[in-house]
PDB file of C-alpha atoms and ligand atoms in Angstrom:
ATOM      1  CA  MET A   1      40.572  79.476 -33.389  1.00 53.00           C
ATOM      2  CA  SER A   2      42.186  78.514 -36.620  1.00 65.00           C
ATOM      3  CA  THR A   3      38.832  77.866 -38.318  1.00 79.00           C
ATOM      4  CA  ALA A   4      37.301  81.319 -37.692  1.00 88.00           C
ATOM      5  CA  ASP A   5      36.232  83.566 -40.572  1.00 93.00           C
ATOM      6  CA  VAL A   6      39.284  85.727 -41.307  1.00 95.00           C
ATOM      7  CA  SER A   7      37.897  87.453 -44.403  1.00 95.00           C
ATOM      8  CA  GLY A   8      38.372  90.937 -42.970  1.00 95.00           C
ATOM      9  CA  LYS A   9      42.046  90.525 -42.091  1.00 96.00           C
ATOM     10  CA  PRO A  10      44.860  92.084 -44.134  1.00 97.00           C
ATOM     11  CA  LEU A  11      47.115  89.777 -46.116  1.00 97.00           C
ATOM     12  CA  THR A  12      50.180  90.450 -43.960  1.00 97.00           C
ATOM     13  CA  GLU A  13      48.263  89.269 -40.906  1.00 97.00           C
ATOM     14  CA  LEU A  14      46.892  86.187 -42.677  1.00 97.00           C
ATOM     15  CA  VAL A  15      50.315  84.928 -43.681  1.00 98.00           C
ATOM     16  CA  SER A  16      51.934  85.815 -40.369  1.00 98.00           C
ATOM     17  CA  LEU A  17      52.603  83.032 -37.874  1.00 98.00           C
ATOM     18  CA  ARG A  18      53.913  85.366 -35.189  1.00 98.00           C
ATOM     19  CA  GLY A  19      52.922  84.109 -31.748  1.00 97.00           C
ATOM     20  CA  ARG A  20      52.312  80.564 -33.023  1.00 97.00           C
ATOM     21  CA  ARG A  21      54.313  77.510 -32.095  1.00 98.00           C
ATOM     22  CA  ALA A  22      55.139  74.749 -34.603  1.00 98.00           C
ATOM     23  CA  VAL A  23      56.647  71.266 -34.584  1.00 98.00           C
ATOM     24  CA  VAL A  24      58.203  69.911 -37.794  1.00 99.00           C
ATOM     25  CA  THR A  25      59.081  66.201 -37.784  1.00 98.00           C
ATOM     26  CA  GLY A  26      62.058  65.137 -39.868  1.00 98.00           C
ATOM     27  CA  GLY A  27      62.984  68.812 -40.110  1.00 98.00           C
ATOM     28  CA  ALA A  28      66.764  68.479 -39.896  1.00 98.00           C
ATOM     29  CA  ARG A  29      67.196  68.442 -43.664  1.00 98.00           C
ATOM     30  CA  GLY A  30      65.405  68.198 -46.997  1.00 98.00           C
ATOM     31  CA  LEU A  31      61.779  69.266 -47.341  1.00 98.00           C
ATOM     32  CA  GLY A  32      61.277  69.449 -43.572  1.00 98.00           C
ATOM     33  CA  LYS A  33      64.100  71.929 -43.152  1.00 98.00           C
ATOM     34  CA  ALA A  34      62.751  74.088 -45.990  1.00 98.00           C
ATOM     35  CA  ILE A  35      59.290  74.004 -44.395  1.00 99.00           C
ATOM     36  CA  ALA A  36      60.715  74.939 -40.992  1.00 98.00           C
ATOM     37  CA  ALA A  37      62.552  77.845 -42.656  1.00 98.00           C
ATOM     38  CA  ARG A  38      59.370  79.338 -44.190  1.00 98.00           C
ATOM     39  CA  LEU A  39      57.414  78.860 -40.941  1.00 98.00           C
ATOM     40  CA  ALA A  40      60.208  80.643 -39.047  1.00 98.00           C
ATOM     41  CA  GLU A  41      60.339  83.431 -41.632  1.00 98.00           C
ATOM     42  CA  ALA A  42      56.581  83.893 -41.069  1.00 98.00           C
ATOM     43  CA  GLY A  43      57.340  84.303 -37.364  1.00 98.00           C
ATOM     44  CA  ALA A  44      56.574  80.896 -35.823  1.00 98.00           C
ATOM     45  CA  ASP A  45      58.611  79.567 -32.926  1.00 98.00           C
ATOM     46  CA  LEU A  46      59.692  76.037 -33.695  1.00 98.00           C
ATOM     47  CA  LEU A  47      60.667  72.639 -32.478  1.00 98.00           C
ATOM     48  CA  ILE A  48      62.452  70.592 -35.108  1.00 98.00           C
ATOM     49  CA  GLY A  49      62.250  66.894 -34.243  1.00 98.00           C
ATOM     50  CA  ASP A  50      64.410  64.371 -36.045  1.00 98.00           C
ATOM     51  CA  LEU A  51      66.244  61.072 -35.626  1.00 98.00           C
ATOM     52  CA  ASP A  52      69.396  63.151 -36.119  1.00 98.00           C
ATOM     53  CA  GLU A  53      69.422  65.393 -33.033  1.00 98.00           C
ATOM     54  CA  GLU A  54      72.696  67.098 -33.967  1.00 98.00           C
ATOM     55  CA  GLN A  55      71.466  68.153 -37.406  1.00 98.00           C
ATOM     56  CA  ALA A  56      68.072  69.181 -35.967  1.00 98.00           C
ATOM     57  CA  THR A  57      69.818  71.377 -33.402  1.00 98.00           C
ATOM     58  CA  ALA A  58      72.032  72.936 -36.078  1.00 98.00           C
ATOM     59  CA  ALA A  59      68.979  73.681 -38.244  1.00 98.00           C
ATOM     60  CA  ALA A  60      67.129  75.202 -35.276  1.00 98.00           C
ATOM     61  CA  LYS A  61      70.104  77.409 -34.393  1.00 98.00           C
ATOM     62  CA  GLU A  62      70.432  78.604 -37.992  1.00 98.00           C
ATOM     63  CA  LEU A  63      66.721  79.517 -38.222  1.00 98.00           C
ATOM     64  CA  ALA A  64      66.652  81.219 -34.820  1.00 98.00           C
ATOM     65  CA  GLU A  65      69.584  83.420 -35.843  1.00 98.00           C
ATOM     66  CA  ARG A  66      68.223  84.189 -39.298  1.00 98.00           C
ATOM     67  CA  HIS A  67      64.620  84.940 -38.341  1.00 98.00           C
ATOM     68  CA  GLY A  68      64.764  86.007 -34.693  1.00 98.00           C
ATOM     69  CA  VAL A  69      62.411  83.249 -33.520  1.00 98.00           C
ATOM     70  CA  ARG A  70      62.841  80.691 -30.758  1.00 98.00           C
ATOM     71  CA  ALA A  71      63.834  77.321 -32.186  1.00 98.00           C
ATOM     72  CA  ILE A  72      64.677  74.011 -30.535  1.00 98.00           C
ATOM     73  CA  GLY A  73      66.223  70.918 -32.098  1.00 98.00           C
ATOM     74  CA  ALA A  74      65.165  67.655 -30.487  1.00 98.00           C
ATOM     75  CA  ALA A  75      65.713  63.925 -30.884  1.00 97.00           C
ATOM     76  CA  MET A  76      62.481  62.331 -32.051  1.00 98.00           C
ATOM     77  CA  ASP A  77      61.614  59.022 -33.677  1.00 98.00           C
ATOM     78  CA  VAL A  78      58.089  59.316 -35.075  1.00 98.00           C
ATOM     79  CA  THR A  79      57.562  55.570 -34.631  1.00 98.00           C
ATOM     80  CA  ASP A  80      58.069  55.930 -30.861  1.00 98.00           C
ATOM     81  CA  ALA A  81      54.909  57.355 -29.291  1.00 98.00           C
ATOM     82  CA  ALA A  82      56.643  58.199 -26.009  1.00 98.00           C
ATOM     83  CA  ALA A  83      59.389  60.127 -27.829  1.00 98.00           C
ATOM     84  CA  VAL A  84      56.818  62.052 -29.889  1.00 98.00           C
ATOM     85  CA  ALA A  85      54.811  62.884 -26.758  1.00 98.00           C
ATOM     86  CA  ALA A  86      57.996  64.036 -24.989  1.00 98.00           C
ATOM     87  CA  ALA A  87      58.949  66.333 -27.884  1.00 97.00           C
ATOM     88  CA  ALA A  88      55.398  67.722 -28.005  1.00 97.00           C
ATOM     89  CA  ASP A  89      55.516  68.369 -24.246  1.00 97.00           C
ATOM     90  CA  ARG A  90      58.851  70.102 -24.692  1.00 97.00           C
ATOM     91  CA  ALA A  91      57.406  72.386 -27.375  1.00 97.00           C
ATOM     92  CA  VAL A  92      54.500  73.312 -25.080  1.00 97.00           C
ATOM     93  CA  ALA A  93      56.753  73.817 -22.046  1.00 97.00           C
ATOM     94  CA  GLU A  94      59.560  75.764 -23.741  1.00 97.00           C
ATOM     95  CA  LEU A  95      57.668  77.620 -26.477  1.00 97.00           C
ATOM     96  CA  GLY A  96      54.427  78.145 -24.499  1.00 96.00           C
ATOM     97  CA  GLY A  97      51.908  76.217 -26.622  1.00 96.00           C
ATOM     98  CA  LEU A  98      51.325  74.424 -29.898  1.00 97.00           C
ATOM     99  CA  GLU A  99      49.301  75.519 -32.926  1.00 97.00           C
ATOM    100  CA  ILE A 100      51.045  73.907 -35.937  1.00 98.00           C
ATOM    101  CA  TRP A 101      52.302  70.346 -36.415  1.00 98.00           C
ATOM    102  CA  VAL A 102      53.934  69.196 -39.664  1.00 99.00           C
ATOM    103  CA  ASN A 103      54.157  65.417 -40.129  1.00 99.00           C
ATOM    104  CA  ASN A 104      57.042  65.444 -42.597  1.00 98.00           C
ATOM    105  CA  ALA A 105      59.347  62.570 -41.544  1.00 98.00           C
ATOM    106  CA  GLY A 106      59.248  59.835 -44.140  1.00 98.00           C
ATOM    107  CA  ILE A 107      61.318  57.039 -45.671  1.00 97.00           C
ATOM    108  CA  PHE A 108      61.286  55.636 -49.190  1.00 95.00           C
ATOM    109  CA  PRO A 109      63.414  52.512 -49.618  1.00 93.00           C
ATOM    110  CA  ALA A 110      63.118  51.042 -53.117  1.00 91.00           C
ATOM    111  CA  VAL A 111      62.787  47.248 -53.009  1.00 93.00           C
ATOM    112  CA  PRO A 112      61.222  45.157 -55.801  1.00 94.00           C
ATOM    113  CA  LEU A 113      58.027  43.512 -54.569  1.00 96.00           C
ATOM    114  CA  LEU A 114      59.338  39.974 -55.072  1.00 97.00           C
ATOM    115  CA  GLU A 115      62.218  40.753 -52.715  1.00 97.00           C
ATOM    116  CA  MET A 116      60.401  42.931 -50.212  1.00 97.00           C
ATOM    117  CA  THR A 117      60.366  41.598 -46.658  1.00 98.00           C
ATOM    118  CA  GLU A 118      57.615  42.132 -44.117  1.00 98.00           C
ATOM    119  CA  GLU A 119      60.170  44.047 -42.042  1.00 98.00           C
ATOM    120  CA  THR A 120      60.706  46.617 -44.809  1.00 98.00           C
ATOM    121  CA  TRP A 121      56.956  46.931 -45.359  1.00 98.00           C
ATOM    122  CA  ASP A 122      56.313  47.379 -41.622  1.00 98.00           C
ATOM    123  CA  GLN A 123      59.097  49.938 -41.206  1.00 98.00           C
ATOM    124  CA  VAL A 124      57.816  52.089 -44.093  1.00 98.00           C
ATOM    125  CA  PHE A 125      54.287  51.994 -42.669  1.00 98.00           C
ATOM    126  CA  ALA A 126      55.603  52.642 -39.141  1.00 98.00           C
ATOM    127  CA  VAL A 127      57.206  55.918 -40.233  1.00 98.00           C
ATOM    128  CA  ASN A 128      54.963  57.128 -43.071  1.00 98.00           C
ATOM    129  CA  ALA A 129      51.506  56.072 -41.818  1.00 98.00           C
ATOM    130  CA  ARG A 130      51.637  55.161 -38.107  1.00 98.00           C
ATOM    131  CA  GLY A 131      53.989  58.121 -37.552  1.00 98.00           C
ATOM    132  CA  VAL A 132      51.352  60.446 -39.016  1.00 98.00           C
ATOM    133  CA  PHE A 133      48.696  58.962 -36.701  1.00 98.00           C
ATOM    134  CA  ILE A 134      50.923  59.314 -33.625  1.00 98.00           C
ATOM    135  CA  GLY A 135      52.032  62.832 -34.528  1.00 98.00           C
ATOM    136  CA  ALA A 136      48.454  63.947 -35.207  1.00 98.00           C
ATOM    137  CA  ARG A 137      47.184  62.413 -31.981  1.00 98.00           C
ATOM    138  CA  GLU A 138      49.879  63.999 -29.820  1.00 98.00           C
ATOM    139  CA  ALA A 139      49.434  67.346 -31.570  1.00 98.00           C
ATOM    140  CA  ALA A 140      45.636  67.299 -31.245  1.00 98.00           C
ATOM    141  CA  ARG A 141      45.808  66.373 -27.568  1.00 97.00           C
ATOM    142  CA  ARG A 142      47.804  69.538 -26.931  1.00 97.00           C
ATOM    143  CA  MET A 143      45.961  71.838 -29.358  1.00 96.00           C
ATOM    144  CA  SER A 144      42.496  70.969 -28.084  1.00 90.00           C
ATOM    145  CA  ALA A 145      40.830  72.575 -25.115  1.00 64.00           C
ATOM    146  CA  THR A 146      40.357  69.222 -23.426  1.00 55.00           C
ATOM    147  CA  GLY A 147      43.786  67.718 -24.074  1.00 51.00           C
ATOM    148  CA  PRO A 148      46.636  67.613 -21.569  1.00 45.00           C
ATOM    149  CA  GLY A 149      49.525  70.033 -21.873  1.00 43.00           C
ATOM    150  CA  ASN A 150      47.732  72.767 -23.787  1.00 45.00           C
ATOM    151  CA  ASP A 151      48.572  76.401 -23.229  1.00 44.00           C
ATOM    152  CA  SER A 152      47.116  78.589 -20.518  1.00 44.00           C
ATOM    153  CA  ASP A 153      44.126  79.770 -22.536  1.00 45.00           C
ATOM    154  CA  GLY A 154      42.953  76.167 -22.772  1.00 48.00           C
ATOM    155  CA  GLY A 155      44.129  75.275 -26.275  1.00 60.00           C
ATOM    156  CA  ARG A 156      43.339  77.408 -29.313  1.00 77.00           C
ATOM    157  CA  GLY A 157      42.931  74.806 -32.005  1.00 95.00           C
ATOM    158  CA  GLY A 158      45.527  74.515 -34.707  1.00 97.00           C
ATOM    159  CA  VAL A 159      46.622  73.014 -38.006  1.00 98.00           C
ATOM    160  CA  ILE A 160      48.168  69.639 -38.795  1.00 98.00           C
ATOM    161  CA  VAL A 161      49.974  69.432 -42.146  1.00 99.00           C
ATOM    162  CA  ASN A 162      50.840  65.992 -43.494  1.00 99.00           C
ATOM    163  CA  ILE A 163      53.553  65.740 -46.157  1.00 99.00           C
ATOM    164  CA  VAL A 164      52.095  63.119 -48.455  1.00 98.00           C
ATOM    165  CA  SER A 165      53.373  62.595 -52.044  1.00 98.00           C
ATOM    166  CA  THR A 166      52.007  62.217 -55.539  1.00 97.00           C
ATOM    167  CA  ALA A 167      52.454  58.551 -54.523  1.00 97.00           C
ATOM    168  CA  GLY A 168      49.348  59.124 -52.382  1.00 98.00           C
ATOM    169  CA  PHE A 169      47.378  59.654 -55.596  1.00 98.00           C
ATOM    170  CA  ARG A 170      48.781  57.030 -57.983  1.00 96.00           C
ATOM    171  CA  GLY A 171      51.480  54.410 -58.436  1.00 94.00           C
ATOM    172  CA  SER A 172      55.114  55.498 -58.568  1.00 91.00           C
ATOM    173  CA  ALA A 173      58.368  53.867 -59.644  1.00 87.00           C
ATOM    174  CA  PRO A 174      58.890  50.095 -59.357  1.00 89.00           C
ATOM    175  CA  GLY A 175      60.066  49.080 -55.887  1.00 92.00           C
ATOM    176  CA  LEU A 176      57.897  51.591 -54.052  1.00 94.00           C
ATOM    177  CA  ALA A 177      54.866  49.420 -53.181  1.00 97.00           C
ATOM    178  CA  ALA A 178      55.208  50.019 -49.428  1.00 98.00           C
ATOM    179  CA  TYR A 179      55.822  53.726 -49.989  1.00 97.00           C
ATOM    180  CA  VAL A 180      52.817  54.150 -52.282  1.00 98.00           C
ATOM    181  CA  GLY A 181      50.591  52.197 -49.883  1.00 98.00           C
ATOM    182  CA  SER A 182      51.773  54.249 -46.902  1.00 98.00           C
ATOM    183  CA  LYS A 183      51.257  57.566 -48.699  1.00 98.00           C
ATOM    184  CA  HIS A 184      47.728  56.567 -49.709  1.00 98.00           C
ATOM    185  CA  ALA A 185      47.216  55.841 -45.992  1.00 98.00           C
ATOM    186  CA  ALA A 186      48.581  59.283 -45.059  1.00 99.00           C
ATOM    187  CA  ARG A 187      46.216  60.941 -47.524  1.00 98.00           C
ATOM    188  CA  GLY A 188      43.282  58.903 -46.186  1.00 98.00           C
ATOM    189  CA  LEU A 189      44.214  59.868 -42.627  1.00 98.00           C
ATOM    190  CA  THR A 190      44.257  63.521 -43.683  1.00 98.00           C
ATOM    191  CA  ARG A 191      40.619  63.235 -44.775  1.00 98.00           C
ATOM    192  CA  GLU A 192      39.403  61.288 -41.743  1.00 98.00           C
ATOM    193  CA  LEU A 193      41.278  63.364 -39.157  1.00 98.00           C
ATOM    194  CA  ALA A 194      39.863  66.537 -40.721  1.00 98.00           C
ATOM    195  CA  LEU A 195      36.371  65.253 -39.932  1.00 98.00           C
ATOM    196  CA  GLU A 196      37.225  64.123 -36.446  1.00 97.00           C
ATOM    197  CA  LEU A 197      39.251  67.147 -35.380  1.00 97.00           C
ATOM    198  CA  ALA A 198      37.174  69.976 -36.883  1.00 97.00           C
ATOM    199  CA  PRO A 199      34.966  70.209 -33.766  1.00 95.00           C
ATOM    200  CA  LEU A 200      38.174  70.844 -31.775  1.00 95.00           C
ATOM    201  CA  GLY A 201      39.137  73.775 -34.028  1.00 96.00           C
ATOM    202  CA  ILE A 202      41.912  71.760 -35.667  1.00 97.00           C
ATOM    203  CA  ARG A 203      42.314  71.725 -39.452  1.00 98.00           C
ATOM    204  CA  VAL A 204      44.175  68.906 -41.210  1.00 98.00           C
ATOM    205  CA  LEU A 205      45.714  69.350 -44.647  1.00 98.00           C
ATOM    206  CA  GLY A 206      48.103  67.389 -46.830  1.00 99.00           C
ATOM    207  CA  VAL A 207      50.775  68.523 -49.275  1.00 99.00           C
ATOM    208  CA  ALA A 208      51.718  66.116 -52.055  1.00 98.00           C
ATOM    209  CA  PRO A 209      55.078  66.830 -53.718  1.00 98.00           C
ATOM    210  CA  SER A 210      56.347  65.207 -56.873  1.00 96.00           C
ATOM    211  CA  PHE A 211      60.070  64.382 -57.130  1.00 93.00           C
ATOM    212  CA  VAL A 212      62.257  67.030 -55.478  1.00 95.00           C
ATOM    213  CA  PRO A 213      66.001  66.377 -55.113  1.00 94.00           C
ATOM    214  CA  THR A 214      66.848  66.170 -51.383  1.00 95.00           C
ATOM    215  CA  GLU A 215      69.595  64.536 -49.356  1.00 93.00           C
ATOM    216  CA  GLY A 216      67.280  61.578 -48.743  1.00 93.00           C
ATOM    217  CA  ASN A 217      66.250  60.700 -52.242  1.00 89.00           C
ATOM    218  CA  LEU A 218      69.694  61.422 -53.710  1.00 89.00           C
ATOM    219  CA  ALA A 219      71.113  58.918 -51.185  1.00 88.00           C
ATOM    220  CA  MET A 220      68.347  56.438 -51.996  1.00 84.00           C
ATOM    221  CA  ALA A 221      69.123  56.711 -55.692  1.00 83.00           C
ATOM    222  CA  ALA A 222      72.857  56.311 -55.041  1.00 85.00           C
ATOM    223  CA  ALA A 223      72.177  53.196 -52.932  1.00 82.00           C
ATOM    224  CA  ALA A 224      70.251  51.773 -55.875  1.00 78.00           C
ATOM    225  CA  GLY A 225      73.239  52.528 -58.128  1.00 81.00           C
ATOM    226  CA  VAL A 226      71.526  55.466 -59.839  1.00 79.00           C
ATOM    227  CA  ASN A 227      73.438  58.713 -60.257  1.00 79.00           C
ATOM    228  CA  LEU A 228      70.765  61.351 -60.642  1.00 79.00           C
ATOM    229  CA  ASP A 229      73.327  63.731 -62.175  1.00 77.00           C
ATOM    230  CA  GLU A 230      73.474  61.387 -65.159  1.00 80.00           C
ATOM    231  CA  ILE A 231      69.716  61.347 -65.694  1.00 80.00           C
ATOM    232  CA  PRO A 232      68.510  64.099 -68.052  1.00 77.00           C
ATOM    233  CA  PRO A 233      66.431  66.744 -66.254  1.00 75.00           C
ATOM    234  CA  THR A 234      63.656  66.044 -68.751  1.00 78.00           C
ATOM    235  CA  ALA A 235      63.300  62.547 -67.224  1.00 78.00           C
ATOM    236  CA  LEU A 236      63.300  63.873 -63.661  1.00 78.00           C
ATOM    237  CA  MET A 237      60.533  66.314 -64.475  1.00 80.00           C
ATOM    238  CA  LEU A 238      58.361  63.278 -65.151  1.00 79.00           C
ATOM    239  CA  ASN A 239      55.250  64.796 -66.717  1.00 84.00           C
ATOM    240  CA  SER A 240      55.588  68.302 -65.325  1.00 90.00           C
ATOM    241  CA  PRO A 241      54.061  70.855 -67.725  1.00 93.00           C
ATOM    242  CA  ILE A 242      55.823  73.537 -65.665  1.00 93.00           C
ATOM    243  CA  GLY A 243      59.041  72.249 -67.208  1.00 91.00           C
ATOM    244  CA  ARG A 244      61.425  72.250 -64.274  1.00 93.00           C
ATOM    245  CA  VAL A 245      62.211  70.034 -61.309  1.00 93.00           C
ATOM    246  CA  GLY A 246      60.730  71.213 -58.005  1.00 95.00           C
ATOM    247  CA  THR A 247      62.783  72.667 -55.173  1.00 97.00           C
ATOM    248  CA  PRO A 248      62.276  72.155 -51.422  1.00 98.00           C
ATOM    249  CA  ASP A 249      61.031  75.747 -51.194  1.00 98.00           C
ATOM    250  CA  ASP A 250      58.362  75.054 -53.850  1.00 98.00           C
ATOM    251  CA  ILE A 251      56.916  72.592 -51.333  1.00 98.00           C
ATOM    252  CA  ALA A 252      57.595  74.746 -48.262  1.00 99.00           C
ATOM    253  CA  ARG A 253      55.526  77.652 -49.592  1.00 98.00           C
ATOM    254  CA  VAL A 254      52.502  75.348 -49.992  1.00 99.00           C
ATOM    255  CA  ALA A 255      53.037  74.038 -46.457  1.00 99.00           C
ATOM    256  CA  LEU A 256      53.149  77.649 -45.207  1.00 98.00           C
ATOM    257  CA  PHE A 257      49.833  78.343 -46.977  1.00 98.00           C
ATOM    258  CA  CYS A 258      48.328  75.315 -45.206  1.00 98.00           C
ATOM    259  CA  ALA A 259      49.735  76.283 -41.806  1.00 98.00           C
ATOM    260  CA  SER A 260      48.569  79.889 -42.035  1.00 98.00           C
ATOM    261  CA  ASP A 261      45.128  81.483 -41.871  1.00 97.00           C
ATOM    262  CA  LEU A 262      45.265  81.945 -45.666  1.00 98.00           C
ATOM    263  CA  SER A 263      43.790  78.431 -45.813  1.00 98.00           C
ATOM    264  CA  ALA A 264      41.338  78.963 -42.918  1.00 97.00           C
ATOM    265  CA  PHE A 265      38.390  77.526 -44.874  1.00 97.00           C
ATOM    266  CA  MET A 266      40.242  74.362 -45.897  1.00 98.00           C
ATOM    267  CA  THR A 267      40.497  71.018 -44.161  1.00 98.00           C
ATOM    268  CA  GLY A 268      40.787  67.432 -45.392  1.00 98.00           C
ATOM    269  CA  SER A 269      42.360  68.330 -48.752  1.00 98.00           C
ATOM    270  CA  THR A 270      45.742  67.156 -49.949  1.00 98.00           C
ATOM    271  CA  LEU A 271      47.220  69.812 -52.224  1.00 98.00           C
ATOM    272  CA  LEU A 272      49.304  68.561 -55.138  1.00 98.00           C
ATOM    273  CA  ALA A 273      52.578  70.495 -55.303  1.00 98.00           C
ATOM    274  CA  ASP A 274      53.889  68.758 -58.379  1.00 97.00           C
ATOM    275  CA  GLY A 275      54.401  71.196 -61.245  1.00 96.00           C
ATOM    276  CA  GLY A 276      51.270  69.731 -62.812  1.00 96.00           C
ATOM    277  CA  ASP A 277      52.779  66.242 -62.884  1.00 94.00           C
ATOM    278  CA  THR A 278      49.494  64.570 -62.015  1.00 93.00           C
ATOM    279  CA  ALA A 279      47.339  66.984 -64.037  1.00 91.00           C
TER     280      ALA A 279
HETATM  281  N1  NAD B 301      61.889  64.621 -51.913  1.00 65.27           N
HETATM  282  C1  NAD B 301      60.893  64.160 -52.649  1.00 65.27           C
HETATM  283  O1  NAD B 301      61.012  63.978 -53.867  1.00 65.27           O
HETATM  284  C2  NAD B 301      59.567  63.863 -52.007  1.00 65.27           C
HETATM  285  C3  NAD B 301      58.452  63.711 -52.843  1.00 65.27           C
HETATM  286  C4  NAD B 301      57.222  63.426 -52.270  1.00 65.27           C
HETATM  287  C5  NAD B 301      57.106  63.307 -50.895  1.00 65.27           C
HETATM  288  N2  NAD B 301      58.217  63.448 -50.115  1.00 65.27           N
HETATM  289  C6  NAD B 301      58.045  63.284 -48.656  1.00 65.27           C
HETATM  290  O2  NAD B 301      58.607  64.395 -48.000  1.00 65.27           O
HETATM  291  C7  NAD B 301      59.100  63.998 -46.721  1.00 65.27           C
HETATM  292  C8  NAD B 301      60.546  64.452 -46.578  1.00 65.27           C
HETATM  293  O3  NAD B 301      61.323  63.857 -47.604  1.00 65.27           O
HETATM  294  P1  NAD B 301      62.814  64.341 -47.938  1.00 65.27           P
HETATM  295  O4  NAD B 301      63.012  64.087 -49.395  1.00 65.27           O
HETATM  296  O5  NAD B 301      63.037  65.692 -47.382  1.00 65.27           O
HETATM  297  O6  NAD B 301      63.643  63.241 -47.122  1.00 65.27           O
HETATM  298  P2  NAD B 301      65.089  63.324 -46.400  1.00 65.27           P
HETATM  299  O7  NAD B 301      65.499  61.888 -46.212  1.00 65.27           O
HETATM  300  O8  NAD B 301      66.009  64.247 -47.121  1.00 65.27           O
HETATM  301  O9  NAD B 301      64.747  63.963 -44.991  1.00 65.27           O
HETATM  302  C9  NAD B 301      63.931  63.239 -44.095  1.00 65.27           C
HETATM  303  C10 NAD B 301      64.265  63.604 -42.673  1.00 65.27           C
HETATM  304  O10 NAD B 301      63.393  62.810 -41.841  1.00 65.27           O
HETATM  305  C11 NAD B 301      64.162  62.232 -40.815  1.00 65.27           C
HETATM  306  N3  NAD B 301      63.542  60.968 -40.392  1.00 65.27           N
HETATM  307  C12 NAD B 301      63.516  59.790 -41.057  1.00 65.27           C
HETATM  308  N4  NAD B 301      62.886  58.855 -40.306  1.00 65.27           N
HETATM  309  C13 NAD B 301      62.500  59.481 -39.168  1.00 65.27           C
HETATM  310  C14 NAD B 301      61.827  59.043 -38.004  1.00 65.27           C
HETATM  311  N5  NAD B 301      61.451  57.763 -37.833  1.00 65.27           N
HETATM  312  N6  NAD B 301      61.595  59.941 -37.020  1.00 65.27           N
HETATM  313  C15 NAD B 301      62.008  61.228 -37.157  1.00 65.27           C
HETATM  314  N7  NAD B 301      62.679  61.691 -38.217  1.00 65.27           N
HETATM  315  C16 NAD B 301      62.915  60.813 -39.214  1.00 65.27           C
HETATM  316  C17 NAD B 301      65.553  62.013 -41.399  1.00 65.27           C
HETATM  317  O11 NAD B 301      66.545  61.917 -40.372  1.00 65.27           O
HETATM  318  C18 NAD B 301      65.698  63.267 -42.275  1.00 65.27           C
HETATM  319  O12 NAD B 301      66.259  64.333 -41.546  1.00 65.27           O
HETATM  320  C19 NAD B 301      58.884  62.499 -46.643  1.00 65.27           C
HETATM  321  O13 NAD B 301      57.665  62.213 -45.967  1.00 65.27           O
HETATM  322  C20 NAD B 301      58.773  62.083 -48.099  1.00 65.27           C
HETATM  323  O14 NAD B 301      58.039  60.902 -48.286  1.00 65.27           O
HETATM  324  C21 NAD B 301      59.435  63.718 -50.632  1.00 65.27           C
END
């Protein structure tokens, strides 16, 4: 069980994910791909689910070759419960079980409140909040001893890692009302699901990054007419006392800590991975 006392284990064993099976949503690029890479390096077999099946498959192939793990790329829309359940079933069937689920898929359109439509609001919540609920439910059903589709030893418990944001702790830039609301929801879900799933041997943790340049937010900035290359790095660091902009791997290493037995005594927390931005 993932909540057992592991105090006597050596460090190499605590960080190892060998023999564990993980799903990373939105793992075709950006933070999700970096997280999938560290999980694979630690030995986990993977299913990378993404709207972009081609890019998810390419990422899975790359990680399988680099780390000698089994990796599958699959089409998955986290707002579609049937698609999430199908991908989870595929992970169980083809990888042999499920112990780690990373709810990473997220969207962050910037629309000033006075212009924001209900459709935009609903879509952001559908991906960033409802998607976390659906992913957690489908994961827990398969990780728990009583759920359908668990592995032959009757489910061994597991870990659900939600990629939140510093926007789950405070307001962000103008135009991000739906995003900030949805990330507060994801952080709240992390706390509540930790309580509800602990008896099933399932831990739930959140990771809250500050701004990290990725394909997604560079495209979002470009769509808003902002060229991030023209913004001084000092502005992008926001209030980071660490004095540099974060990288996807800065976030992935925290996600690995959450997914591994290093964090066996933790559940319900959302860890700020923000260079001290919110300190
Ligand atoms: N990059 C940052 O600065 C930052 C900061 C804080 C939090 N985050 C969070 O990290 C997560 C990843 O962000 P990123 O910057 O890597 O974004 P990204 O846009 O670069 O990558 C997101 C991936 O998710 C996929 N995706 C989008 N909607 C999906 C859906 N409905 N179903 C399945 N897949 C879907 C996309 O196809 C893409 O591959 C998001 O939850 C985001 O809110 C990012």
